[in-house]
XYZ file of C-alpha atoms in Angstrom:
433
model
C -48.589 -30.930 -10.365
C -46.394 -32.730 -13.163
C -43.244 -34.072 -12.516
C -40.193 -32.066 -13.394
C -37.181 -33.477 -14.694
C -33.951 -32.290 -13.279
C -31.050 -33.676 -15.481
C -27.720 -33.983 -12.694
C -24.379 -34.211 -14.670
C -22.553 -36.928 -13.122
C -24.950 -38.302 -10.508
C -23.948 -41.260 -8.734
C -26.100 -43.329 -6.469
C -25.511 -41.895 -3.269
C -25.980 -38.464 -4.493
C -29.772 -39.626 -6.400
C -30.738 -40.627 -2.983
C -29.814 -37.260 -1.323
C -31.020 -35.272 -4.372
C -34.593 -37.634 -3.519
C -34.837 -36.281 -0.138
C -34.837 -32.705 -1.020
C -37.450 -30.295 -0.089
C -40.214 -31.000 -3.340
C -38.470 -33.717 -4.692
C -41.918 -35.640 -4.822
C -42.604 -33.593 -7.681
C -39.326 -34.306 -9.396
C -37.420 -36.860 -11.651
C -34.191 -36.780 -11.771
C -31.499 -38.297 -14.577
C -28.304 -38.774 -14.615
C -26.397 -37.439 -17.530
C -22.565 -38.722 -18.284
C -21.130 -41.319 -15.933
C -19.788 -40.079 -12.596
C -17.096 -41.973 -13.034
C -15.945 -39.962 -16.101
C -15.900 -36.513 -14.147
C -14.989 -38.001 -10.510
C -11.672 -39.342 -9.333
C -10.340 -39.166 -13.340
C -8.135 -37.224 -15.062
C -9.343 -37.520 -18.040
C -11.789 -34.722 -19.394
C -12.518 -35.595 -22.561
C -15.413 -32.435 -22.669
C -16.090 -31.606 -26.048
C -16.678 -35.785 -26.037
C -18.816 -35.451 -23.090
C -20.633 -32.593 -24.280
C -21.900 -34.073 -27.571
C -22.903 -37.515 -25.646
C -24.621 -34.856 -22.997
C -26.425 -33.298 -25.640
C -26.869 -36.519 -27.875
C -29.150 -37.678 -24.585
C -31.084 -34.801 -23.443
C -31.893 -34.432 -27.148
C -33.829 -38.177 -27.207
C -35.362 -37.048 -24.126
C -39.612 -36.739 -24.847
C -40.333 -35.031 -22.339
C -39.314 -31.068 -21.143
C -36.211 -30.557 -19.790
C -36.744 -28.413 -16.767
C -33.095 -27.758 -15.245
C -29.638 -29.271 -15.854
C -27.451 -29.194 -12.602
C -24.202 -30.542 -11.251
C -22.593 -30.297 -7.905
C -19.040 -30.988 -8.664
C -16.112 -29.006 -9.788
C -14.104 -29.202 -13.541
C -15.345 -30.626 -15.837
C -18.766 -30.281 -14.733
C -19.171 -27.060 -13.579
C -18.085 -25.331 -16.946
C -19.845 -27.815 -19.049
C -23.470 -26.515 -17.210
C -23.485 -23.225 -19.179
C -22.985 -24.635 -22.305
C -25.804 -27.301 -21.731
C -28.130 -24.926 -20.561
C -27.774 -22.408 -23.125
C -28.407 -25.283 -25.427
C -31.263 -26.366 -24.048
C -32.828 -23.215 -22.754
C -32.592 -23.728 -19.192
C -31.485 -21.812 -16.475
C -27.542 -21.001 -15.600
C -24.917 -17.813 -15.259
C -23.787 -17.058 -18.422
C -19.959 -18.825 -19.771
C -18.321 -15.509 -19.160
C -19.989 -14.783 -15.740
C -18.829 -18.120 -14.688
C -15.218 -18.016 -16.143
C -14.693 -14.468 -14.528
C -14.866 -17.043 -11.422
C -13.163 -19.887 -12.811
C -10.067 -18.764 -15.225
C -7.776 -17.242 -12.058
C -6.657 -14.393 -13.213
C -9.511 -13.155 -15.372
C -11.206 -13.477 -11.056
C -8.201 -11.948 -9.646
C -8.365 -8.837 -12.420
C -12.251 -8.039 -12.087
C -12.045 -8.429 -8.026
C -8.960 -6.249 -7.676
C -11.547 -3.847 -9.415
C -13.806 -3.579 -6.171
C -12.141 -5.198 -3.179
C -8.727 -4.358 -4.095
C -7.850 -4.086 -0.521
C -9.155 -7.655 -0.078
C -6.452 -9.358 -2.495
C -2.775 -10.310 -2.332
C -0.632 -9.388 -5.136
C -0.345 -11.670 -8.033
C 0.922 -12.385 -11.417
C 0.443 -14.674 -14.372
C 2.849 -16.920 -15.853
C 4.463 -19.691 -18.285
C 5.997 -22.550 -16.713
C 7.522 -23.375 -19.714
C 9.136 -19.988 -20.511
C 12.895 -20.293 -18.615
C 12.727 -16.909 -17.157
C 9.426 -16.833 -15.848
C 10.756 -16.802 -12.155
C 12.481 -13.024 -12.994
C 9.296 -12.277 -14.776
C 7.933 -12.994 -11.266
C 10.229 -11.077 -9.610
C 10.194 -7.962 -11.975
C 6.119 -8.103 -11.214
C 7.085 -7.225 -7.585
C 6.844 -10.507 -5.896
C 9.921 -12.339 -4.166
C 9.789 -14.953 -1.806
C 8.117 -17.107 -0.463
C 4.739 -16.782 -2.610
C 2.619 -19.885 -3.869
C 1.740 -21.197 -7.465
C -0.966 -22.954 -8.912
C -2.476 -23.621 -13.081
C -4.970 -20.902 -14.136
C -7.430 -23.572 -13.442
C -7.160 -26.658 -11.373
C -9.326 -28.976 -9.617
C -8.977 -29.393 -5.567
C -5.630 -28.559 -4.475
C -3.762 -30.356 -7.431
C -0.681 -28.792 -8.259
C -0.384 -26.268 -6.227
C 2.950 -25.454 -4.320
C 4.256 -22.484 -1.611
C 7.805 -21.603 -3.328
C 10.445 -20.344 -1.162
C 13.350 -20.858 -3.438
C 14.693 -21.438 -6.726
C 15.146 -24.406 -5.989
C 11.381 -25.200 -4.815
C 10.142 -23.030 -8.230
C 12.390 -25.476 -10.197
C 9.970 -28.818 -8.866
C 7.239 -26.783 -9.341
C 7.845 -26.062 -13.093
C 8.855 -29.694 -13.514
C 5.727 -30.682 -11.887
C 3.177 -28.538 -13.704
C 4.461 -28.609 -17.287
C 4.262 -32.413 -16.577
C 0.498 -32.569 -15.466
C -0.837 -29.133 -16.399
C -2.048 -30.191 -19.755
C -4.488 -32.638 -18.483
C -7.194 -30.158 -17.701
C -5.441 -26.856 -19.454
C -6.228 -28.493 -22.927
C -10.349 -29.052 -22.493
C -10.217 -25.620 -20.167
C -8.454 -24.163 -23.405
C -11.762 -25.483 -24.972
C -14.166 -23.699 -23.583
C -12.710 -20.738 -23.457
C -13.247 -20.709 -27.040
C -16.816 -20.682 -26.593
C -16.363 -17.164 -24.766
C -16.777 -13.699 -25.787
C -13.400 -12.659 -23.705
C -11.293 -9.085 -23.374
C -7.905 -9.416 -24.760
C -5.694 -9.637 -21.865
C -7.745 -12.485 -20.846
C -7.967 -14.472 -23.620
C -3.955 -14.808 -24.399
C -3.611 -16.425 -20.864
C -4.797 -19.871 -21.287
C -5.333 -22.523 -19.287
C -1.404 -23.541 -20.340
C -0.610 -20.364 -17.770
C 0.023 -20.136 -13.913
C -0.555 -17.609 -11.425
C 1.938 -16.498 -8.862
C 0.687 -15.009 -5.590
C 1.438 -13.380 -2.807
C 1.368 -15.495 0.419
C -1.997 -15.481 2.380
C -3.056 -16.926 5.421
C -5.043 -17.522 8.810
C -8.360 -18.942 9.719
C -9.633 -20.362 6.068
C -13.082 -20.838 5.767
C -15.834 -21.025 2.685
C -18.957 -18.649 2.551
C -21.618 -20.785 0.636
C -24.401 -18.265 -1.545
C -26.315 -18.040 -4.661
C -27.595 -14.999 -6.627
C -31.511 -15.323 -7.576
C -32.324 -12.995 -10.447
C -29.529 -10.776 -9.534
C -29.719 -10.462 -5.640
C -26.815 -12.468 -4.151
C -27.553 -13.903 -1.069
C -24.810 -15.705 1.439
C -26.143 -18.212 3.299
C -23.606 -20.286 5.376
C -19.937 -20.458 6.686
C -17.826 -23.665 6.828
C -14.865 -23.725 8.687
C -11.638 -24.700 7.020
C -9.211 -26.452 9.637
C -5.708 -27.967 7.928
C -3.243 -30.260 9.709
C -0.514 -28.303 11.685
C 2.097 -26.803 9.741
C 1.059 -27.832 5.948
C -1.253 -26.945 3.653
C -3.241 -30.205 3.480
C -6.916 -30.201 5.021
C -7.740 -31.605 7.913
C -11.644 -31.056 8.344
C -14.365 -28.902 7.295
C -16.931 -27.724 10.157
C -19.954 -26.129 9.871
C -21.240 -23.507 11.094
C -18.048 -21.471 11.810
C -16.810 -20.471 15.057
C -15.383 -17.119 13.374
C -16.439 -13.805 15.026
C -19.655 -12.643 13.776
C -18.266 -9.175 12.591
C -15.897 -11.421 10.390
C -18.396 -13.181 8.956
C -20.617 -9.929 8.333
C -17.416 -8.513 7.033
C -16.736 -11.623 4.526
C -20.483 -11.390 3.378
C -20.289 -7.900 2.307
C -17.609 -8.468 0.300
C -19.191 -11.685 -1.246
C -22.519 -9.639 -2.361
C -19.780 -7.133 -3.707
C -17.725 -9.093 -5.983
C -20.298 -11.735 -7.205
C -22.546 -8.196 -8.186
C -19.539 -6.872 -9.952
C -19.399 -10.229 -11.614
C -23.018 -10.382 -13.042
C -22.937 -13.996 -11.940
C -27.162 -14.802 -11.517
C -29.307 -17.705 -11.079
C -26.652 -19.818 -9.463
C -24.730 -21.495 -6.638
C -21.171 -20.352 -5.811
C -19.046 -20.628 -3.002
C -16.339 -18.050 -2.123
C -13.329 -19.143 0.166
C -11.455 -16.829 3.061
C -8.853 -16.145 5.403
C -9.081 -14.154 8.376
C -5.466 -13.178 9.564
C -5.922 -12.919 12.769
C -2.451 -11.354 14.000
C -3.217 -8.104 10.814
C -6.681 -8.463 11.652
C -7.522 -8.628 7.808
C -9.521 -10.559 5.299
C -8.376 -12.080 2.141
C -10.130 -13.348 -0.651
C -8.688 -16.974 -1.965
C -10.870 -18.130 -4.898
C -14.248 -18.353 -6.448
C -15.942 -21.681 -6.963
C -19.064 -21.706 -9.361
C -20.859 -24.787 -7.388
C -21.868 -25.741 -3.866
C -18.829 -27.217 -2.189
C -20.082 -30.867 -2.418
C -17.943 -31.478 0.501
C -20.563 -29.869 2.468
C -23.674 -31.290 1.268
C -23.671 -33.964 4.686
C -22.716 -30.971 6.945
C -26.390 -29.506 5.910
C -27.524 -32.198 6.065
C -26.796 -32.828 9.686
C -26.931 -29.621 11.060
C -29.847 -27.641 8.680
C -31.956 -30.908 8.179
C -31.229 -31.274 4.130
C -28.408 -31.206 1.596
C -27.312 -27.776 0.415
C -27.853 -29.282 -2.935
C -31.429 -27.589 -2.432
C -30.352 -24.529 -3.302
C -28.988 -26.056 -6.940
C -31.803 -27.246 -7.970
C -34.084 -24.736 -7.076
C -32.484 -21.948 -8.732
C -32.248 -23.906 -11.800
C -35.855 -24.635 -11.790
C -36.499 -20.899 -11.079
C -37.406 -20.752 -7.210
C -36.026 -18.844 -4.487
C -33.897 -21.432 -2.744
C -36.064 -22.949 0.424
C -32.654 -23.958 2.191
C -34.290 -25.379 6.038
C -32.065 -23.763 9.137
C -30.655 -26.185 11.984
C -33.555 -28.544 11.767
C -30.582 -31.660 11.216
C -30.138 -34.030 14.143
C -26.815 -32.380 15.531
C -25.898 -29.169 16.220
C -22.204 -28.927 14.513
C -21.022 -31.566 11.850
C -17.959 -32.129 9.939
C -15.776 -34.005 7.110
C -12.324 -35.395 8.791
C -10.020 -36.312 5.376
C -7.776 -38.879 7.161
C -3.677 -38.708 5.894
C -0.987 -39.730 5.252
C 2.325 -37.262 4.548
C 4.503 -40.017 2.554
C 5.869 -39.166 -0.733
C 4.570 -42.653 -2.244
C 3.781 -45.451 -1.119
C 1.941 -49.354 -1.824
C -1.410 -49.656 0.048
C -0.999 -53.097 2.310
C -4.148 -53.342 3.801
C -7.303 -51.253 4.030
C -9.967 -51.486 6.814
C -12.842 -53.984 6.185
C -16.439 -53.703 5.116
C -17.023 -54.832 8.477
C -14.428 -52.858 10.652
C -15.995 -49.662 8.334
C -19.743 -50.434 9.528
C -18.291 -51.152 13.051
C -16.833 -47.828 13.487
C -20.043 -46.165 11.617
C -22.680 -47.737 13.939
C -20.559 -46.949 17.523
C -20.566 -43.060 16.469
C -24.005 -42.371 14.683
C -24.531 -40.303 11.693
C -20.968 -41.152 10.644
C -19.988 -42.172 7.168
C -16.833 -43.116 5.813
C -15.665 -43.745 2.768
C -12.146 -45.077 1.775
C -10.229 -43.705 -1.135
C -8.124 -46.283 -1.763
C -7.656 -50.256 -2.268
C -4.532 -53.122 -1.843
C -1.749 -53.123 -4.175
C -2.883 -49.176 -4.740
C 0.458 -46.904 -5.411
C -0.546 -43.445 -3.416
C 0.916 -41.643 -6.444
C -1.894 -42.963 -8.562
C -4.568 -41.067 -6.250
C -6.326 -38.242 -8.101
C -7.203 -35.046 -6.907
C -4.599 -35.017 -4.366
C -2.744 -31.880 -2.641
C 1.139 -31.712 -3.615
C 2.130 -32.609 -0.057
C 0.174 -35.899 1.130
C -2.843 -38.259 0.802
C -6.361 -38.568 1.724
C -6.797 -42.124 2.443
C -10.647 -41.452 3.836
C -13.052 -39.171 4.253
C -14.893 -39.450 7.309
C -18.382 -37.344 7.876
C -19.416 -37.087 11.649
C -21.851 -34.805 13.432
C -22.054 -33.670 17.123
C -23.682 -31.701 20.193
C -20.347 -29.135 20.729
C -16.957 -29.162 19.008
C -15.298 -30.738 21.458
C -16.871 -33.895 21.247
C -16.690 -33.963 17.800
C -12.918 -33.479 18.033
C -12.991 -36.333 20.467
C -14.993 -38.650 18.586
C -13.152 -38.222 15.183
C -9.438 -39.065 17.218
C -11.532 -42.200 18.631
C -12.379 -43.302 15.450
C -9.426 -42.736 13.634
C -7.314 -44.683 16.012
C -9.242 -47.745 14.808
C -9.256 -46.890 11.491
C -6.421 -49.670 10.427
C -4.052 -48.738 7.029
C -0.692 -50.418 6.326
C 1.829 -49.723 3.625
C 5.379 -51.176 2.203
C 7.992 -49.816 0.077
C 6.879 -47.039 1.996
C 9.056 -43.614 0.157
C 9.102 -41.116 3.355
């Protein structure tokens, strides 16, 4: 058999080497296209740049181009239809995948079929003055949460419970919204879109109804239109905010839940006409109301995942990217990995600001990796660092490190991660609490 050359938008190192261990990757080559540093930890998306450079590349390319993937969120995920289509390989169609992406062209088309499954929601300007009574005169008071049409992560995203809190807020998001609503605004002018959709650009914000309970993310992909869920990861947050704590996988929810949350999945991604791609679809279960509520739509494998696979299922979810853009039925192993639950700690701080004093060593850091095996850790952050200058943070702390660790039972886990993170030594000054 020939090689095939898989083209990975924004591949780093570390990522090459888990894409090479993939089930079949003897038979493929794989490229990088655009440097992962322009679509990772930036705020910068420069896309119609990146697009013509992207194209400018593949183009000198002599060989065939057999699939052009990513596994990360904006800028790359939106920029994969538009390379595809350009070079004839496989993808969802634009719309399909902005019916995901754009908000409130999601929330519309789901309230369609799993109306039930939704909280209320509006759409508005943060930089029209009365857009908290337009709010209100759309039927939702206090408290509800905001966020930009589209986003990336958890940026700029805040629960309002007063005028007061929707007054940050505003300030907050007409100060930082345009850095991905202008190339967002850019691609949605390569889509055929309905009316009401296409005057609410990525300049807009949607209000919504307060949700909450058990969050977790249903992983799936639709192969030549049959969508098929595959996996649930656990979402655990810190007690009493909104920022993460871990993600574990597999879930501990009940198993009529899950059933429950994969029904609707195959419903709405159907409705969507999103095919030949990876998605991910994220939950609550409120326990108390016993009821299910849909959060968002990702177009991508959660690549915060790919080492929980790994650990558990034996490879990198990442396999089912690449083989539906190369035209297989995904051949995603099931717990063959070397432990049987695994999960990414994101370790915190809750200051306002903050100047990084001291970071743990190259040393302490493979210390700490070889007394708990199969951990990783990564650090997010260097000396003389100001917190605020972190991208792709939540409005309400900072990830200092992520820290991937597998285990036989949960408990152990739990234990191990509060060993390690003792020892995990951070200092700060002109410390802003």
């Amino acid at each position: 058999m020939s090689e095939r050359n898989i083209f990975v938008v924004g591949m780093d190192d570390y990522n090459c080497k888990r894409l090479n261990h993939l089930r079949g990757a003897e038979n493929y080559r794989f490229h990088g296209v655009i440097d992962p540093m322009e679509v990772n930890d930036t705020e910068v998306f420069p896309i119609e740049d990146m697009l013509d450079r992207a194209e400018t590349q593949l183009k000198e390319f002599s060989e065939p181009i057999d699939a052009i993937v990513g596994y990360m969120d904006f800028p790359v995920s939106t920029m994969l239809p538009l390379l595809c289509k350009r070079f004839g390989t496989r993808s969802t169609s634009l719309e399909s995948l902005l019916k995901c992406e754009h908000k409130y062209w999601s929330r519309l088309v789901q309230h369609e079929v799993i109306a039930d499954y939704i909280p209320r929601f509006t759409v508005f300007d943060p930089f029209d003055s009365q857009a908290l009574q337009h709010i209100g005169e759309a039927g939702l008071y206090f408290p509800f949460f905001v966020k930009p049409i589209k986003s990336s992560g958890s940026r700029l995203g805040f629960r309002i419970d007063s005028p007061e809190d929707f007054a940050h807020a505003v300030s907050q998001l007409c100060e930082g919204i345009g850095t991905i609503s202008e190339p967002f605004n850019y691609v949605l002018e390569q889509a055929s879109l309905p009316g009401e959709v296409r005057s609410v650009d990525g300049g807009h914000c949607m209000a919504e109804e307060i949700i909450g309970g058990w969050q977790c993310t249903v992983e799936g992909y639709v192969f030549q239109g049959d969508v098929t869920p595959y996996a649930i990861v656990d979402s655990i947050r810190y007690p009493q905010v909104l920022s993460f704590f871990y993600y574990r996988y597999p879930s501990r929810l009940p198993s009529h839940i899950q059933a429950k949350m994969q029904e609707l999945t195959r419903q709405v991604m159907a409705h969507i006409g999103y095919d030949n791609a990876a998605f991910n679809v994220e939950y609550f279960w409120d326990e108390v109301q016993d009821r299910i509520w849909l959060l968002e739509i990702n177009t991508r494998i959660a690549q915060s995942h790919c080492d929980l696979f790994e650990k558990v299922d034996g490879v990198s979810h990442q396999q089912v990217t690449v083989d539906l853009a190369l035209g297989q039925l995904p051949d995603m192993p099931y717990r063959q990995g070397a432990f049987k639950v695994a999960a990414k700690f994101f370790y915190r701080v809750f200051f306002v600001d903050a100047t990084v004093s001291r970071v743990p060593s190259a040393e302490e850091i493979e210390t700490l990796q070889q007394a708990f095996p199969g951990t990783m850790i990564t650090v997010q952050v260097e000396i003389g660092m100001r917190l605020s200058s972190l991208p792709e943070q939540d409005s309400y702390s900072y990830a200092l490190a992520y820290v991937w660790m597998g285990a036989d039972d949960d408990l152990a886990l739990e234990e191990n991660y509060a060993r390690l993170a003792e020892q995990l030594n951070f200092a700060f000054e002109d410390i802003v609490g």
